Coordinates of N, CA and C in Angstrom, one line a residue:
Chain A
A434 N -88.9 43.8 122.4 CA -89.3 42.8 121.4 C -88.1 42.4 120.5
Q435 N -88.1 41.2 120.0 CA -87.1 40.7 119.1 C -87.5 41.0 117.7
K436 N -86.5 41.2 116.8 CA -86.8 41.4 115.4 C -85.6 40.8 114.6
I437 N -86.0 40.2 113.5 CA -85.1 39.6 112.5 C -85.3 40.3 111.2
T438 N -84.2 40.7 110.6 CA -84.4 41.4 109.3 C -83.5 40.6 108.2
Q439 N -84.2 40.2 107.1 CA -83.5 39.7 106.0 C -83.8 40.6 104.8
T440 N -82.8 41.2 104.3 CA -83.0 42.3 103.3 C -82.9 41.8 101.9
Q441 N -82.6 40.5 101.7 CA -82.5 40.0 100.3 C -83.7 39.1 100.0
P442 N -84.7 39.6 99.3 CA -85.9 38.8 99.0 C -85.5 37.6 98.1
G443 N -84.5 37.9 97.2 CA -84.1 36.8 96.3 C -82.6 36.9 95.9
M444 N -82.0 35.7 95.8 CA -80.6 35.7 95.4 C -80.4 34.6 94.3
F445 N -79.4 34.9 93.4 CA -79.0 33.9 92.4 C -77.6 33.6 92.7
V446 N -77.2 32.3 92.5 CA -75.8 31.9 92.6 C -75.6 30.8 91.6
Q447 N -74.4 30.8 91.0 CA -74.0 29.7 90.1 C -73.6 28.5 90.9
E448 N -74.0 27.3 90.3 CA -73.6 26.0 90.9 C -72.1 26.0 91.2
K449 N -71.8 25.5 92.4 CA -70.4 25.3 92.9 C -69.8 26.6 93.4
E450 N -70.5 27.7 93.4 CA -70.0 28.9 94.0 C -70.5 29.0 95.4
A451 N -69.9 29.9 96.2 CA -70.4 30.2 97.5 C -71.4 31.4 97.5
V452 N -72.3 31.4 98.5 CA -73.2 32.5 98.6 C -73.4 32.8 100.0
T453 N -73.7 34.1 100.3 CA -73.9 34.6 101.7 C -75.3 35.2 101.7
L454 N -76.1 34.7 102.7 CA -77.5 35.2 102.9 C -77.4 36.0 104.2
D455 N -77.9 37.3 104.1 CA -77.8 38.2 105.2 C -78.9 38.1 106.2
C456 N -78.5 38.3 107.5 CA -79.5 38.3 108.6 C -79.0 39.3 109.6
T457 N -79.8 40.3 110.0 CA -79.5 41.1 111.2 C -80.6 40.9 112.2
Y458 N -80.3 41.2 113.4 CA -81.3 40.9 114.5 C -81.2 42.1 115.5
D459 N -82.3 42.1 116.3 CA -82.4 43.1 117.3 C -83.0 42.5 118.5
T460 N -82.3 42.6 119.7 CA -82.9 42.1 120.9 C -82.2 42.8 122.1
S461 N -82.9 42.9 123.2 CA -82.3 43.4 124.4 C -81.9 42.3 125.3
D462 N -82.1 41.1 125.0 CA -81.7 40.0 125.8 C -80.2 39.7 125.7
P463 N -79.5 39.5 126.8 CA -78.1 39.2 126.7 C -77.8 37.8 126.2
S464 N -78.8 36.9 126.3 CA -78.6 35.6 125.9 C -79.7 35.2 124.9
Y465 N -79.2 34.7 123.7 CA -80.2 34.4 122.7 C -79.5 33.3 121.8
G466 N -80.4 32.7 120.9 CA -79.9 31.7 120.0 C -80.4 32.1 118.6
L467 N -79.6 31.8 117.6 CA -79.9 32.2 116.2 C -79.9 30.9 115.4
F468 N -80.9 30.8 114.6 CA -81.1 29.6 113.7 C -81.2 30.0 112.3
W469 N -80.8 29.0 111.4 CA -81.1 29.1 110.0 C -81.9 27.9 109.6
Y470 N -83.0 28.1 108.8 CA -83.8 27.0 108.3 C -83.9 27.1 106.8
K471 N -84.0 25.9 106.2 CA -84.2 25.9 104.7 C -85.7 25.4 104.5
Q472 N -86.4 26.0 103.6 CA -87.7 25.6 103.3 C -87.9 25.3 101.8
P473 N -87.8 24.1 101.4 CA -88.1 23.8 100.0 C -89.5 24.0 99.6
S474 N -89.8 23.8 98.3 CA -91.2 24.1 97.9 C -92.2 23.2 98.5
S475 N -91.8 22.1 99.1 CA -92.7 21.2 99.8 C -93.2 21.8 101.1
G476 N -92.5 22.8 101.6 CA -93.0 23.5 102.8 C -92.4 23.1 104.1
E477 N -91.7 21.9 104.2 CA -91.1 21.5 105.5 C -90.0 22.5 105.9
M478 N -89.8 22.6 107.1 CA -88.7 23.5 107.7 C -87.5 22.6 108.1
I479 N -86.4 22.8 107.4 CA -85.2 21.9 107.6 C -84.2 22.7 108.4
F480 N -83.8 22.3 109.6 CA -82.8 23.0 110.4 C -81.5 22.8 109.8
L481 N -80.8 24.0 109.7 CA -79.4 24.0 109.1 C -78.3 24.2 110.1
I482 N -78.5 25.2 110.9 CA -77.3 25.6 111.8 C -77.8 26.4 112.9
Y483 N -77.1 26.4 114.0 CA -77.4 27.1 115.2 C -76.2 27.9 115.8
Q484 N -76.4 29.1 116.3 CA -75.3 29.8 116.9 C -75.9 30.4 118.2
G485 N -75.2 30.1 119.3 CA -75.6 30.7 120.6 C -74.9 32.0 120.8
S486 N -75.5 32.9 121.5 CA -74.9 34.3 121.7 C -73.6 34.3 122.4
Y487 N -73.3 33.3 123.2 CA -72.1 33.2 124.0 C -71.0 32.3 123.3
D488 N -71.4 31.7 122.2 CA -70.4 30.8 121.5 C -69.3 31.7 121.0
Q489 N -68.1 31.2 121.3 CA -66.9 31.9 120.9 C -66.5 31.8 119.4
Q490 N -66.9 30.6 118.9 CA -66.6 30.4 117.5 C -67.8 30.3 116.6
N491 N -67.6 30.7 115.4 CA -68.7 30.6 114.4 C -69.1 29.2 114.2
A492 N -70.4 28.9 114.1 CA -70.9 27.6 113.9 C -70.7 27.1 112.5
T493 N -70.4 25.8 112.3 CA -70.3 25.2 111.0 C -71.0 23.9 111.0
E494 N -71.6 23.6 109.8 CA -72.3 22.3 109.7 C -72.1 21.9 108.2
G495 N -71.1 21.1 107.9 CA -70.9 20.7 106.5 C -70.6 21.9 105.6
R496 N -71.4 22.1 104.6 CA -71.3 23.2 103.7 C -71.8 24.5 104.2
Y497 N -72.5 24.5 105.4 CA -73.0 25.7 106.0 C -72.2 26.2 107.1
S498 N -72.0 27.5 107.1 CA -71.3 28.2 108.2 C -72.1 29.5 108.5
L499 N -72.0 29.9 109.7 CA -72.7 31.1 110.2 C -71.6 32.1 110.5
N500 N -71.7 33.2 109.9 CA -70.7 34.4 110.1 C -71.4 35.3 111.2
F501 N -71.0 35.0 112.4 CA -71.7 35.7 113.6 C -70.8 36.9 114.0
Q502 N -71.4 38.1 113.8 CA -70.7 39.3 114.3 C -71.6 40.0 115.3
K503 N -71.3 39.7 116.6 CA -72.2 40.1 117.6 C -72.3 41.6 117.8
A504 N -71.2 42.3 117.6 CA -71.3 43.8 117.7 C -72.1 44.4 116.6
R505 N -72.2 43.8 115.5 CA -73.0 44.3 114.4 C -74.4 43.7 114.4
K506 N -74.6 42.8 115.3 CA -75.9 42.1 115.4 C -76.3 41.4 114.0
S507 N -75.3 40.7 113.5 CA -75.6 40.0 112.2 C -75.2 38.6 112.4
A508 N -75.9 37.8 111.6 CA -75.7 36.3 111.6 C -75.9 35.8 110.2
N509 N -75.0 36.0 109.4 CA -75.1 35.7 108.0 C -74.8 34.2 107.7
L510 N -75.6 33.6 106.9 CA -75.4 32.2 106.5 C -74.5 32.1 105.2
V511 N -73.5 31.3 105.3 CA -72.6 31.1 104.1 C -72.8 29.7 103.6
I512 N -73.2 29.5 102.4 CA -73.3 28.2 101.8 C -72.1 28.0 100.8
S513 N -71.3 27.1 101.0 CA -70.2 26.9 100.1 C -70.5 25.9 99.0
A514 N -69.9 25.9 97.9 CA -70.1 24.9 96.8 C -71.6 24.7 96.6
S515 N -72.3 25.7 96.2 CA -73.8 25.5 96.0 C -74.1 24.4 95.1
Q516 N -75.2 23.8 95.4 CA -75.8 22.7 94.6 C -77.2 23.0 94.1
L517 N -77.6 22.4 93.0 CA -79.0 22.7 92.5 C -80.0 22.5 93.6
G518 N -79.8 21.5 94.5 CA -80.7 21.2 95.5 C -80.8 22.2 96.6
D519 N -79.9 23.2 96.6 CA -79.9 24.2 97.6 C -81.0 25.3 97.3
S520 N -81.6 25.2 96.1 CA -82.6 26.2 95.7 C -83.8 26.0 96.6
A521 N -84.1 27.1 97.4 CA -85.2 27.0 98.4 C -85.3 28.4 99.0
M522 N -86.3 28.5 100.0 CA -86.4 29.7 100.8 C -85.5 29.4 102.0
Y523 N -84.8 30.5 102.5 CA -84.0 30.4 103.7 C -84.5 31.4 104.7
F524 N -84.7 30.9 106.0 CA -85.1 31.8 107.0 C -84.1 31.8 108.2
C525 N -83.9 33.0 108.6 CA -83.1 33.3 109.8 C -84.1 33.4 111.0
A526 N -83.8 32.9 112.2 CA -84.8 33.0 113.3 C -84.0 33.1 114.6
M527 N -84.6 33.8 115.5 CA -84.1 34.0 116.9 C -84.9 33.3 117.9
R528 N -84.3 32.7 118.9 CA -85.1 32.1 119.9 C -85.2 33.0 121.1
E529 N -86.4 33.1 121.6 CA -86.6 33.9 122.9 C -86.1 33.0 124.0
E530 N -85.3 33.6 124.9 CA -84.7 32.8 126.0 C -85.6 32.8 127.2
T531 N -86.6 33.6 127.3 CA -87.5 33.6 128.4 C -89.0 33.5 127.9
G532 N -89.9 33.3 128.9 CA -91.3 33.4 128.5 C -91.7 32.2 127.5
R533 N -92.2 32.6 126.4 CA -92.7 31.6 125.5 C -91.7 30.7 124.8
R534 N -90.4 31.2 124.7 CA -89.3 30.5 124.1 C -89.7 30.1 122.7
A535 N -90.4 31.0 122.0 CA -90.7 30.7 120.6 C -89.6 31.2 119.7
L536 N -89.7 30.9 118.4 CA -88.8 31.4 117.4 C -89.5 32.6 116.7
T537 N -88.7 33.6 116.5 CA -89.1 34.8 115.7 C -88.4 34.7 114.4
F538 N -89.1 34.8 113.3 CA -88.5 34.6 112.0 C -88.4 35.9 111.2
G539 N -87.4 35.9 110.3 CA -87.3 36.9 109.3 C -88.2 36.6 108.1
S540 N -88.2 37.4 107.1 CA -89.1 37.3 106.0 C -88.6 36.3 104.9
G541 N -87.4 35.9 105.1 CA -86.8 34.9 104.2 C -86.1 35.4 103.0
T542 N -85.2 34.6 102.4 CA -84.5 34.9 101.2 C -84.7 33.7 100.3
R543 N -85.2 33.9 99.0 CA -85.3 32.8 98.1 C -84.0 32.7 97.3
L544 N -83.4 31.6 97.4 CA -82.1 31.3 96.7 C -82.4 30.4 95.5
Q545 N -81.9 30.8 94.4 CA -81.9 30.0 93.2 C -80.5 29.7 92.7
V546 N -80.2 28.4 92.6 CA -78.9 28.0 92.1 C -79.0 27.7 90.7
Q547 N -78.2 28.3 89.9 CA -78.2 28.1 88.4 C -77.1 27.2 87.9
P548 N -77.4 26.3 87.0 CA -76.4 25.4 86.5 C -75.3 26.1 85.6
Chain B
D402 N -89.8 6.1 114.0 CA -89.1 7.4 114.2 C -89.9 8.5 114.8
G403 N -89.3 9.3 115.7 CA -90.1 10.3 116.4 C -90.2 11.5 115.4
G404 N -91.4 12.2 115.6 CA -91.6 13.4 114.8 C -92.9 14.0 115.0
I405 N -93.3 14.9 114.2 CA -94.6 15.6 114.2 C -95.4 15.3 113.0
T406 N -96.6 14.9 113.2 CA -97.5 14.6 112.1 C -98.6 15.7 112.0
Q407 N -98.7 16.4 110.9 CA -99.8 17.3 110.7 C -100.8 16.7 109.6
S408 N -102.0 16.9 109.9 CA -103.0 16.5 108.9 C -104.2 17.4 109.0
P409 N -104.9 17.5 107.8 CA -104.5 17.0 106.5 C -103.4 17.9 105.9
K410 N -102.9 17.4 104.8 CA -101.9 18.2 104.1 C -102.5 19.4 103.4
Y411 N -103.7 19.2 102.8 CA -104.4 20.2 102.1 C -105.9 20.3 102.7
L412 N -106.4 21.5 102.9 CA -107.7 21.6 103.5 C -108.4 22.8 102.8
F413 N -109.7 22.6 102.5 CA -110.4 23.6 101.9 C -111.6 24.0 102.8
R414 N -111.8 25.2 103.0 CA -112.8 25.7 103.9 C -113.8 26.6 103.1
K415 N -115.1 26.4 103.4 CA -116.0 27.4 102.9 C -116.2 28.6 103.8
E416 N -116.6 29.7 103.3 CA -116.9 30.9 104.1 C -117.8 30.5 105.3
G417 N -117.4 31.0 106.5 CA -118.3 30.8 107.6 C -118.1 29.5 108.4
Q418 N -117.2 28.6 107.8 CA -117.0 27.3 108.5 C -115.8 27.3 109.4
N419 N -115.9 26.5 110.5 CA -114.8 26.3 111.3 C -114.1 25.0 110.8
V420 N -112.8 25.0 110.9 CA -112.0 23.8 110.5 C -110.9 23.6 111.6
T421 N -110.6 22.3 111.8 CA -109.6 22.0 112.7 C -108.4 21.3 112.1
L422 N -107.2 21.8 112.4 CA -105.9 21.2 111.9 C -105.3 20.4 113.0
S423 N -104.9 19.2 112.6 CA -104.3 18.3 113.6 C -102.8 18.4 113.7
C424 N -102.3 18.3 114.9 CA -100.8 18.2 115.1 C -100.6 17.2 116.2
E425 N -99.8 16.2 115.9 CA -99.5 15.1 116.8 C -98.0 14.9 116.9
Q426 N -97.5 14.7 118.1 CA -96.0 14.5 118.2 C -95.8 13.3 119.1
N427 N -94.7 12.5 118.8 CA -94.3 11.4 119.6 C -92.9 11.6 120.1
L428 N -92.6 12.8 120.4 CA -91.2 13.2 120.8 C -91.1 13.4 122.3
N429 N -92.3 13.3 123.0 CA -92.3 13.6 124.4 C -91.9 15.0 124.8
H430 N -92.2 16.0 123.8 CA -91.9 17.3 124.1 C -93.0 18.0 124.9
D431 N -92.7 18.9 125.8 CA -93.7 19.6 126.6 C -94.3 20.8 125.8
A432 N -93.4 21.5 125.1 CA -93.8 22.7 124.4 C -94.2 22.5 123.0
M433 N -95.3 23.1 122.6 CA -95.7 23.0 121.2 C -96.2 24.4 120.7
Y434 N -96.1 24.6 119.4 CA -96.3 25.9 118.8 C -97.1 25.8 117.5
W435 N -97.9 26.8 117.2 CA -98.6 26.9 115.9 C -98.1 28.2 115.2
Y436 N -97.7 28.1 113.9 CA -97.3 29.2 113.2 C -98.1 29.3 111.9
R437 N -98.3 30.5 111.4 CA -98.9 30.8 110.1 C -97.9 31.4 109.2
Q438 N -97.9 30.9 107.9 CA -97.0 31.5 106.9 C -97.8 31.9 105.7
D439 N -97.7 33.2 105.3 CA -98.4 33.7 104.1 C -97.3 33.7 103.0
P440 N -97.8 33.6 101.7 CA -96.9 33.5 100.6 C -95.7 34.5 100.6
G441 N -94.5 34.1 100.5 CA -93.4 34.9 100.4 C -93.0 35.6 101.7
Q442 N -93.6 35.1 102.8 CA -93.3 35.7 104.1 C -92.8 34.7 105.1
G443 N -92.4 35.3 106.3 CA -91.9 34.4 107.4 C -93.0 33.8 108.2
L444 N -92.7 33.1 109.2 CA -93.7 32.5 110.1 C -94.0 33.4 111.2
R445 N -95.3 33.4 111.5 CA -95.8 34.2 112.7 C -96.5 33.3 113.7
L446 N -96.3 33.6 114.9 CA -96.8 32.7 116.0 C -98.2 33.0 116.3
I447 N -99.0 31.9 116.3 CA -100.5 32.0 116.5 C -100.8 31.7 118.0
Y448 N -100.4 30.5 118.4 CA -100.6 30.0 119.8 C -99.4 29.1 120.2
Y449 N -99.3 29.0 121.5 CA -98.3 28.1 122.0 C -98.7 27.5 123.3
S450 N -98.1 26.3 123.6 CA -98.4 25.6 124.9 C -97.1 25.1 125.4
Q451 N -96.9 25.4 126.7 CA -95.6 24.9 127.3 C -95.9 23.7 128.2
I452 N -97.2 23.3 128.4 CA -97.4 22.2 129.2 C -98.9 21.8 129.0
V453 N -99.2 20.5 129.3 CA -100.6 20.0 129.0 C -101.6 20.9 129.8
N454 N -102.7 21.1 129.2 CA -103.8 21.9 129.8 C -103.5 23.4 130.0
D455 N -102.5 23.8 129.3 CA -102.2 25.3 129.4 C -101.8 25.7 128.0
F456 N -102.3 26.9 127.6 CA -101.8 27.4 126.3 C -102.0 29.0 126.3
Q457 N -101.2 29.6 125.5 CA -101.2 31.1 125.5 C -101.3 31.6 124.1
K458 N -101.9 32.8 124.0 CA -101.9 33.5 122.6 C -100.5 33.9 122.2
G459 N -100.3 33.8 120.9 CA -99.1 34.3 120.3 C -99.4 35.7 119.7
D460 N -98.8 36.0 118.6 CA -98.8 37.4 118.1 C -100.1 37.6 117.2
I461 N -100.7 36.6 116.7 CA -101.8 36.7 115.7 C -102.9 35.7 116.1
A462 N -103.4 35.7 117.3 CA -104.3 34.7 117.8 C -105.8 34.9 117.4
E463 N -106.1 36.1 117.0 CA -107.5 36.4 116.7 C -108.0 35.5 115.6
G464 N -109.2 34.9 115.9 CA -109.8 34.0 114.9 C -109.4 32.6 115.0
Y465 N -108.5 32.3 115.9 CA -108.0 30.9 116.1 C -108.3 30.5 117.6
S466 N -108.4 29.1 117.7 CA -108.4 28.6 119.1 C -107.7 27.3 119.1
V467 N -107.2 26.9 120.3 CA -106.5 25.6 120.4 C -106.9 24.9 121.7
S468 N -106.4 23.7 121.8 CA -106.6 22.9 123.1 C -105.3 22.1 123.3
R469 N -105.1 21.7 124.5 CA -103.9 20.9 124.8 C -104.4 19.9 125.9
E470 N -105.2 18.9 125.6 CA -105.7 18.0 126.5 C -104.7 16.8 126.7
K471 N -103.9 16.6 125.8 CA -102.9 15.5 125.8 C -101.5 16.1 125.4
K472 N -100.5 15.5 126.0 CA -99.1 16.0 125.7 C -98.8 15.9 124.2
E473 N -99.4 14.8 123.6 CA -99.0 14.5 122.2 C -99.7 15.4 121.2
S474 N -100.8 16.0 121.6 CA -101.7 16.6 120.6 C -102.0 18.1 120.9
F475 N -102.0 18.9 119.8 CA -102.2 20.3 119.9 C -102.9 20.8 118.7
P476 N -104.2 20.5 118.6 CA -105.0 20.9 117.4 C -105.3 22.4 117.4
L477 N -105.4 22.9 116.2 CA -105.7 24.3 116.0 C -107.0 24.4 115.2
T478 N -107.9 25.2 115.7 CA -109.2 25.5 115.0 C -109.2 26.9 114.4
V479 N -109.4 26.9 113.1 CA -109.6 28.2 112.5 C -111.1 28.5 112.4
T480 N -111.5 29.5 113.1 CA -112.9 29.8 113.2 C -113.3 30.8 112.1
S481 N -114.6 31.0 112.0 CA -115.2 31.9 111.0 C -114.8 33.3 111.3
A482 N -114.3 33.6 112.5 CA -113.9 34.9 112.8 C -112.6 35.3 112.2
Q483 N -111.9 34.3 111.7 CA -110.6 34.6 111.0 C -110.9 35.0 109.6
K484 N -110.7 36.3 109.3 CA -111.2 36.9 108.1 C -110.4 36.5 106.8
N485 N -109.1 36.1 107.0 CA -108.3 35.8 105.9 C -107.5 34.5 106.3
P486 N -108.1 33.4 106.3 CA -107.5 32.2 106.8 C -106.6 31.4 105.8
T487 N -106.7 31.8 104.5 CA -105.8 31.1 103.5 C -104.4 31.3 103.8
A488 N -103.7 30.2 104.1 CA -102.3 30.3 104.5 C -101.7 28.9 104.7
F489 N -100.4 28.8 104.9 CA -99.8 27.6 105.2 C -99.5 27.6 106.7
Y490 N -99.9 26.5 107.4 CA -99.9 26.4 108.9 C -98.9 25.3 109.3
L491 N -98.0 25.7 110.1 CA -96.9 24.8 110.6 C -97.0 24.6 112.1
C492 N -96.9 23.4 112.5 CA -96.9 23.1 114.0 C -95.4 22.7 114.3
A493 N -95.0 23.0 115.5 CA -93.6 22.7 116.0 C -93.6 22.3 117.4
S494 N -92.6 21.6 117.8 CA -92.4 21.3 119.2 C -91.0 21.6 119.6
R495 N -90.8 21.8 120.9 CA -89.5 22.2 121.4 C -89.0 21.2 122.5
D496 N -87.7 20.8 122.3 CA -87.2 19.9 123.4 C -86.5 20.8 124.5
R497 N -86.0 20.1 125.5 CA -85.5 20.9 126.7 C -84.2 21.6 126.4
L498 N -83.6 21.2 125.3 CA -82.3 21.8 124.9 C -82.6 22.9 123.9
Y499 N -83.8 23.3 123.7 CA -84.2 24.4 122.8 C -84.0 24.0 121.3
G500 N -84.1 22.7 121.0 CA -84.2 22.4 119.6 C -85.6 22.3 119.2
Y501 N -85.9 22.6 117.9 CA -87.3 22.7 117.5 C -87.5 21.6 116.3
T502 N -88.6 21.0 116.4 CA -89.0 20.1 115.3 C -90.3 20.6 114.7
F503 N -90.3 20.6 113.4 CA -91.5 21.1 112.6 C -92.2 20.0 112.0
G504 N -93.6 20.1 111.9 CA -94.3 19.2 111.0 C -94.2 19.6 109.6
S505 N -94.9 18.9 108.7 CA -94.8 19.2 107.3 C -95.8 20.1 106.8
G506 N -96.7 20.6 107.7 CA -97.6 21.7 107.4 C -98.9 21.3 106.8
T507 N -99.9 22.2 106.9 CA -101.2 22.1 106.3 C -101.5 23.4 105.5
R508 N -101.9 23.2 104.2 CA -102.2 24.3 103.4 C -103.7 24.5 103.4
L509 N -104.1 25.6 103.9 CA -105.6 25.9 104.0 C -106.0 26.9 103.0
T510 N -107.1 26.6 102.3 CA -107.6 27.5 101.3 C -109.1 27.7 101.5
V511 N -109.5 29.0 101.4 CA -110.9 29.3 101.5 C -111.5 29.3 100.1
V512 N -112.6 28.5 99.9 CA -113.2 28.4 98.6 C -114.6 29.1 98.7

């Protein structure tokens, strides 16, 4: 069974600073995909970034980058130059590569950006 | 624009009532999913469907039922057997490249 662990229930960051949100995972599958989603108070799930288990380079999307350390089974999200609009819940998720191909989610980290 | 529409946005249920949450997609995706989110927690899989006329239980299916009679539609019924139905419900679909699209959710409250 797959498992995603996010150990930071809440984080604070000053506007314009960088912040790292932690995510560790556990799976016995050799092939898997890792996702990060942002959930504002409205409830929608906004896709941020994706990393495949065989990707050689860390994924980047604008101000978001994923620090993928396969041996440590970690996939931390780095947000550079934080903005007030970044305040939200952030979820790390893993895709099942066989069977139901559903996403397994962590418990999330609430990020608050302070002016 | 293609996407997933969930309705209603807010739903109130009395004790002992069944209620149905709507999920419609125009993305031509085969696979669809229902997730439940409790306050301050992650999403948990209720049911999923990989093709029309077929669906499977997820991790927390007790007290829920679904149907998949059309590719575009995957309604979720919360039955009276669900003892604690108050939660936020999200519907999602998956494309063939394993990208996921989520609806905007339905917030269900028992009154």
